mmCIF file of C-alpha atoms in Angstrom:
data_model
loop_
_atom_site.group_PDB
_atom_site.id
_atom_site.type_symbol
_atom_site.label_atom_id
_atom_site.label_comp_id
_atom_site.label_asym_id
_atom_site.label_seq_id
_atom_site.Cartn_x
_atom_site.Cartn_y
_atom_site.Cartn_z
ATOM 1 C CA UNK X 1198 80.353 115.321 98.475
ATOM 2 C CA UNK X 1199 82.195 117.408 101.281
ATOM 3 C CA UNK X 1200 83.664 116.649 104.186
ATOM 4 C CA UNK X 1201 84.528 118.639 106.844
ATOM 5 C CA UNK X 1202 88.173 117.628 108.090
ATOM 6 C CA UNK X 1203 88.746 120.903 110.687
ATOM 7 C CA UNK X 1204 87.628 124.273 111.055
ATOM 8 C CA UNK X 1205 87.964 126.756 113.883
ATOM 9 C CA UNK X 1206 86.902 130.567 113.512
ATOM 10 C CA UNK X 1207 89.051 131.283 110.867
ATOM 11 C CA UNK X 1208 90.267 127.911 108.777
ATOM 12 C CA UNK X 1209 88.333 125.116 107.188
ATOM 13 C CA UNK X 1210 89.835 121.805 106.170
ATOM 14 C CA UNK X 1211 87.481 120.284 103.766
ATOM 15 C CA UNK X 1212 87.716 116.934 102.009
ATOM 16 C CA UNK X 1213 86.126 116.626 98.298
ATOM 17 C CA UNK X 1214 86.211 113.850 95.632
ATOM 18 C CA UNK X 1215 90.430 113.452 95.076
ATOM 19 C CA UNK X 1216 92.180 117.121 96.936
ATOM 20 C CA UNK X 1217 92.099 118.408 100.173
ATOM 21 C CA UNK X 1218 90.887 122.180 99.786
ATOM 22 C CA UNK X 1219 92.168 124.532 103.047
ATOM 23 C CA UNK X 1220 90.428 127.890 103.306
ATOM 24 C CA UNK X 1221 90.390 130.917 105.474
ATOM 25 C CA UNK X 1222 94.019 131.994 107.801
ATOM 26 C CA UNK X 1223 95.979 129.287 108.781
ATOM 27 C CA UNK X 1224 98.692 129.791 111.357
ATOM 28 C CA UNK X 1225 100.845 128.339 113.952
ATOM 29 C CA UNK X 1226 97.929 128.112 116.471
ATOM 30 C CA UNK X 1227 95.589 125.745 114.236
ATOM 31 C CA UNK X 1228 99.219 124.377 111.727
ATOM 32 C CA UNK X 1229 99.791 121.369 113.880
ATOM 33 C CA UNK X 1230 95.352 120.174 113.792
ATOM 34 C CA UNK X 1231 95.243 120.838 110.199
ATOM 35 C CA UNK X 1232 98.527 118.365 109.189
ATOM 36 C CA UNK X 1233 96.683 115.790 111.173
ATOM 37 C CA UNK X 1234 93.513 115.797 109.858
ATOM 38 C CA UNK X 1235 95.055 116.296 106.163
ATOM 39 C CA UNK X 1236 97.700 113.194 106.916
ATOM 40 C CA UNK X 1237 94.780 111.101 108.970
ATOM 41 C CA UNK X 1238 92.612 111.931 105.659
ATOM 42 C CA UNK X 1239 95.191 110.693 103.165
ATOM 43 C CA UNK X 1240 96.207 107.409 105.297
ATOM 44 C CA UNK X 1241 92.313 106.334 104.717
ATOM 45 C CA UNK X 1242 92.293 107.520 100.966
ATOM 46 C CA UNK X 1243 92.511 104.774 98.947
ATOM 47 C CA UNK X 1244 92.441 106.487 95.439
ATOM 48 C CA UNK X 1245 95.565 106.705 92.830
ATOM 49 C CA UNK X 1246 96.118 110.564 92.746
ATOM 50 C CA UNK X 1247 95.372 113.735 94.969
ATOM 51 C CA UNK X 1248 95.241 117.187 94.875
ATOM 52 C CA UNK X 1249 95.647 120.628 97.051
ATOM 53 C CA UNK X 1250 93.684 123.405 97.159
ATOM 54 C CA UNK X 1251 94.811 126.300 98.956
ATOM 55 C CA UNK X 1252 93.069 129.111 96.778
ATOM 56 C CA UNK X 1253 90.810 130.085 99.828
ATOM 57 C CA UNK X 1254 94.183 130.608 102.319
ATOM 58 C CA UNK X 1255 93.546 134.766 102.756
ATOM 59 C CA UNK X 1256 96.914 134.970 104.758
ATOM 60 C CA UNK X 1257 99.632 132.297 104.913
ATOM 61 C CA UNK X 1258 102.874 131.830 107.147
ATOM 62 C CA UNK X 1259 105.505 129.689 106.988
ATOM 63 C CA UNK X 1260 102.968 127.324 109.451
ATOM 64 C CA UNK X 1261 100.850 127.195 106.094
ATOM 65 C CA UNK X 1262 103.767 126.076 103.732
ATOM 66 C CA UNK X 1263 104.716 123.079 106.888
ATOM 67 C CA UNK X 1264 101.139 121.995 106.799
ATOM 68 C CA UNK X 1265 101.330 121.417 102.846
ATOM 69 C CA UNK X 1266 104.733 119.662 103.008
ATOM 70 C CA UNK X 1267 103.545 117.724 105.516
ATOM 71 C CA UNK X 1268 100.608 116.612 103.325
ATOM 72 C CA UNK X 1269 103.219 116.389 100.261
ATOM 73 C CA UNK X 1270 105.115 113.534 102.654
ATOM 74 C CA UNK X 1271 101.651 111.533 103.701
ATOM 75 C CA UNK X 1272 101.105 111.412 100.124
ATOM 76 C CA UNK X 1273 104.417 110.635 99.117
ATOM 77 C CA UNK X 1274 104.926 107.817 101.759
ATOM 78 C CA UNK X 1275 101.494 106.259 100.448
ATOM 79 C CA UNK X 1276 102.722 106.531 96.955
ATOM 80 C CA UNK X 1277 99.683 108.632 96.135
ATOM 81 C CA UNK X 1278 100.432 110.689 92.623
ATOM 82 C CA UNK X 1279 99.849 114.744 93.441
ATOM 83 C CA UNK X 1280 97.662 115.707 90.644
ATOM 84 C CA UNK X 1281 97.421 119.312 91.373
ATOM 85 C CA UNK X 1282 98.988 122.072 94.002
ATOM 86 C CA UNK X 1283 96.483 125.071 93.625
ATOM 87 C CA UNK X 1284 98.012 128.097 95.737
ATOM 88 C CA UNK X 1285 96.152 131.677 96.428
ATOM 89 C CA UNK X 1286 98.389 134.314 95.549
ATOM 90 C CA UNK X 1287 99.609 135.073 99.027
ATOM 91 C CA UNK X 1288 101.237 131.683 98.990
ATOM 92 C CA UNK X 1289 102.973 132.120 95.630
ATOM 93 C CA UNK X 1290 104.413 135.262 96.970
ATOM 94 C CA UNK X 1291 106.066 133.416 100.255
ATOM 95 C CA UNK X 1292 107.014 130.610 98.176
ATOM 96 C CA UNK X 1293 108.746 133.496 96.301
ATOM 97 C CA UNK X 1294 110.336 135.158 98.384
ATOM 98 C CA UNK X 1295 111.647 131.942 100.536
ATOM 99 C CA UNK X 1296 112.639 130.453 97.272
ATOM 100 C CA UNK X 1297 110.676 127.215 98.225
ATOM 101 C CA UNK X 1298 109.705 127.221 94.360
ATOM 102 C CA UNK X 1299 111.433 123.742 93.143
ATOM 103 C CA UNK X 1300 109.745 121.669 95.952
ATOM 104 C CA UNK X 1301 106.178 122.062 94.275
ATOM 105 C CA UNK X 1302 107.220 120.992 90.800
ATOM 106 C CA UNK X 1303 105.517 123.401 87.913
ATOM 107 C CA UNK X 1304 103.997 121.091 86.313
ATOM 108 C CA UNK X 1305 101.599 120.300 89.508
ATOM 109 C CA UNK X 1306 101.623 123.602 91.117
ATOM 110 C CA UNK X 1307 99.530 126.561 89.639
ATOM 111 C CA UNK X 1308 98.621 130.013 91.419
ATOM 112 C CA UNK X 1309 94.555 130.488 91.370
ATOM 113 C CA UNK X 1310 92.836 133.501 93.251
ATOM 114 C CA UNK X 1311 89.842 132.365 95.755
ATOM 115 C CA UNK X 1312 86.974 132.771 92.884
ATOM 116 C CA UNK X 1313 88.087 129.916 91.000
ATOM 117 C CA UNK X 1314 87.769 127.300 94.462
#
C-alpha cells in the first residue's frame, strides 16, 4: 500500500511498507516540502527499520542530498535502523564528486537505475 506524502509537477514523495521512495527532479523550490513530509512521515512510523529510495530522482542538487540527510537525522533521532539508501546514478555521481561518500555507510547505500524502483 502507497501513500502519497508530496508531489508537485515534477517530484513525488511516496510512502510504502518500511522506505520512503522520492521520484522525479527535486530542487530547492520543492527541498524544504519534501524534508517535512519525509520527517512528519517518520515521526508517525512506528516500525524498527527504514529505507530510501531515490532511484526515480532524474536530476539531483545539493537540495536533494539536504532532503536525505535530513531524513537520515529524523530517523536517527527516533532510533529507527536505515535498512537501505537506494540512489539513481545522478546522485552517486554528486555524492562523488562532493565526496559526501562516508556519510551513507556502504553497507546501506547501493546505486540502482530507475527500472529497478
Amino acid at each position: 500500500m502507497s501513500e502519497k506524502l508530496y508531489s508537485d509537477d515534477i517530484v513525488t514523495l511516496e510512502a510504502r511498507e518500511a522506505a520512503l521512495y522520492l521520484k522525479g527532479a527535486p530542487g530547492f523550490d520543492n527541498a524544504s516540502d519534501l524534508a517535512t513530509a519525509g520527517i512528519d512521515w517518520l515521526k508517525g512510523y512506528d516500525g524498527p527499520q527504514v529505507s530510501f529510495n531515490l532511484c526515480g530522482v532524474s536530476r539531483t542538487s545539493s537540495a536533494t542530498i539536504s532532503v536525505l540527510l535530513e531524513w537520515l537525522r529524523a530517523a536517527q533521532s527516533k532510533k529507527l535502523e536505515v535498512d537501505r539508501i537506494t540512489l539513481s546514478d545522478s546522485m552517486r555521481e554528486l555524492i562523488e564528486m562532493a565526496e559526501l561518500g562516508d556519510v551513507f555507510p556502504a553497507h546501506e547505500t547501493s546505486f540502482a537505475s530507475a527500472e529497478e524502483t
